[in-house]
Amino acid sequence: MAAPPAQYAQWSAPAPQADGPHDEVRTIFVLGFPLDVKERELQNLLRWWPGYEASQMNFKGDQPMGFALFSTAAMAMAARDALQNLVFDADTNSVLRAEMAKKNLYVKRGVAGEITTGFDASKRMRTGGNDYSPAPYPAPYGAPYPNQVVPAAAPSWGPQGYVAPAPQYEQYAGYAVSQPVPIAPTGYAPVQNTKDNPPCNTLFIGNLGEAVNETELRGLFSSQPGFRQMKVVRQGKNTVCFIEFVDVNTAVTVHSNLQGAVLSTSDRGGMRIQYPTFMSSGLFLNIPF
DNA sequence: AGCACA
């Protein structure tokens, strides 16, 4: 069993099944990409999915084949289901088909056990020190936009049958959940937000300070009307945050009102608020860990 | 249905 990515470290790893296979397949096999797909596109599609570890595009066949490794089989299956029937490119009519792979993706590891090849989670932030810039894919519950990725069929967790999952990660966190003290921004600074995605009920918060903490973020966001839950993802010097609202309208309001908000810990200007990519919404799905 | 990298 591989260690889960650092951002899930506060969650208890699943206990190895005494009677289960220790070499369980936790890799997905994805077809249906357009011929000009880039390996990076697969990485960007999956990078925030819970348990994502590494991925690879293989171009040797007649059609591009994507492989992605996750920390557990359950996480892989959840990603597989989320990718199923996804319209990757409306122009080329590419609809993704995903299955569990026959074998796990091979990842070369260094002495310290870190992944050294492939497009892996440990290198998420390697692009010039910038933090995450979402690919132009819409997030889950948003209206379909032309030329963008939308689920061909409404996902089972979509608007119709969607029931808010309990904020399950809190039970794993190593701190007591107490009533957040409301926090107001210390000010506002202009922020560039050139590449955003279509509005949806989830927000991605970037350009936060290195010293930002969850209490501060919770103090700012949990008092916003429509707030449902949030998840802070730490990756070294970079911290990002995903916030789910009860509907698109309340998310749009916060996207506008708190754009460029400066916190006491901000050291690079105001926070950048964006609508996240389709797959990043997986942070709020009910995935068994 | 089509499963590669080592």
PDB file of N, CA and C (backbone and C1' of nucleotides) in Angstrom, chain A residues 31 60 99 102-103 106, chain B:
ATOM      1  N   LEU A  31      -9.740   5.840 -22.204  1.00  0.00           N
ATOM      2  CA  LEU A  31      -9.728   5.974 -23.660  1.00  0.00           C
ATOM      3  C   LEU A  31     -10.687   7.072 -24.075  1.00  0.00           C
ATOM      4  N   LYS A  60       1.289   4.868 -28.179  1.00  0.00           N
ATOM      5  CA  LYS A  60       1.780   3.851 -29.119  1.00  0.00           C
ATOM      6  C   LYS A  60       0.678   3.212 -29.940  1.00  0.00           C
ATOM      7  N   GLU A  99     -11.944   2.599 -17.283  1.00  0.00           N
ATOM      8  CA  GLU A  99     -12.075   1.301 -16.609  1.00  0.00           C
ATOM      9  C   GLU A  99     -10.933   1.149 -15.628  1.00  0.00           C
ATOM     10  N   LYS A 102      -5.653  -3.179 -16.082  1.00  0.00           N
ATOM     11  CA  LYS A 102      -5.318  -4.581 -15.784  1.00  0.00           C
ATOM     12  C   LYS A 102      -4.140  -4.667 -14.821  1.00  0.00           C
ATOM     13  N   LYS A 103      -3.242  -3.681 -14.945  1.00  0.00           N
ATOM     14  CA  LYS A 103      -2.075  -3.655 -14.062  1.00  0.00           C
ATOM     15  C   LYS A 103      -1.876  -2.240 -13.557  1.00  0.00           C
ATOM     16  N   TYR A 106       3.381   1.795 -13.597  1.00  0.00           N
ATOM     17  CA  TYR A 106       4.718   1.635 -13.020  1.00  0.00           C
ATOM     18  C   TYR A 106       5.296   2.997 -12.705  1.00  0.00           C
TER      19      TYR A 106
ATOM     20  P    DA B   1     -17.242  -4.889 -24.936  1.00  0.00           P
ATOM     21  O5'  DA B   1     -15.742  -4.957 -25.503  1.00  0.00           O
ATOM     22  C5'  DA B   1     -15.465  -5.924 -26.513  1.00  0.00           C
ATOM     23  C4'  DA B   1     -14.099  -5.698 -27.113  1.00  0.00           C
ATOM     24  C3'  DA B   1     -12.984  -5.569 -26.094  1.00  0.00           C
ATOM     25  O3'  DA B   1     -11.793  -6.114 -26.663  1.00  0.00           O
ATOM     26  C1'  DA B   1     -13.173  -3.545 -27.304  1.00  0.00           C
ATOM     27  P    DG B   2     -10.456  -6.342 -25.926  1.00  0.00           P
ATOM     28  O5'  DG B   2      -9.648  -5.011 -26.286  1.00  0.00           O
ATOM     29  C5'  DG B   2      -8.903  -4.939 -27.508  1.00  0.00           C
ATOM     30  C4'  DG B   2      -8.291  -3.581 -27.641  1.00  0.00           C
ATOM     31  C3'  DG B   2      -7.541  -3.106 -26.395  1.00  0.00           C
ATOM     32  O3'  DG B   2      -6.211  -3.582 -26.443  1.00  0.00           O
ATOM     33  C1'  DG B   2      -8.832  -1.354 -27.389  1.00  0.00           C
ATOM     34  P    DC B   3      -5.581  -4.233 -25.122  1.00  0.00           P
ATOM     35  O5'  DC B   3      -5.389  -2.938 -24.223  1.00  0.00           O
ATOM     36  C5'  DC B   3      -4.507  -1.895 -24.612  1.00  0.00           C
ATOM     37  C4'  DC B   3      -3.490  -1.627 -23.515  1.00  0.00           C
ATOM     38  C3'  DC B   3      -2.748  -2.867 -23.025  1.00  0.00           C
ATOM     39  O3'  DC B   3      -1.431  -2.481 -22.648  1.00  0.00           O
ATOM     40  C1'  DC B   3      -4.022  -1.994 -21.254  1.00  0.00           C
ATOM     41  P    DA B   4      -0.168  -3.246 -23.278  1.00  0.00           P
ATOM     42  O5'  DA B   4       0.978  -2.148 -23.389  1.00  0.00           O
ATOM     43  C5'  DA B   4       0.762  -0.995 -24.200  1.00  0.00           C
ATOM     44  C4'  DA B   4       1.676   0.128 -23.733  1.00  0.00           C
ATOM     45  C3'  DA B   4       3.024  -0.391 -23.240  1.00  0.00           C
ATOM     46  O3'  DA B   4       4.065   0.491 -23.633  1.00  0.00           O
ATOM     47  C1'  DA B   4       1.874   0.669 -21.464  1.00  0.00           C
ATOM     48  P    DC B   5       5.552  -0.083 -23.604  1.00  0.00           P
ATOM     49  O5'  DC B   5       6.118   0.635 -22.295  1.00  0.00           O
ATOM     50  C5'  DC B   5       6.356   2.039 -22.308  1.00  0.00           C
ATOM     51  C4'  DC B   5       6.489   2.550 -20.887  1.00  0.00           C
ATOM     52  C3'  DC B   5       7.586   1.874 -20.065  1.00  0.00           C
ATOM     53  O3'  DC B   5       8.787   2.614 -20.202  1.00  0.00           O
ATOM     54  C1'  DC B   5       5.599   2.279 -18.784  1.00  0.00           C
ATOM     55  P    DA B   6      10.115   1.883 -20.674  1.00  0.00           P
ATOM     56  O5'  DA B   6      10.911   1.730 -19.324  1.00  0.00           O
ATOM     57  C5'  DA B   6      10.920   0.530 -18.641  1.00  0.00           C
ATOM     58  C4'  DA B   6      10.959   0.739 -17.156  1.00  0.00           C
ATOM     59  C3'  DA B   6      11.886  -0.243 -16.447  1.00  0.00           C
ATOM     60  O3'  DA B   6      12.341   0.295 -15.240  1.00  0.00           O
ATOM     61  C1'  DA B   6       9.589  -0.903 -16.176  1.00  0.00           C
TER      62       DA B   6
END
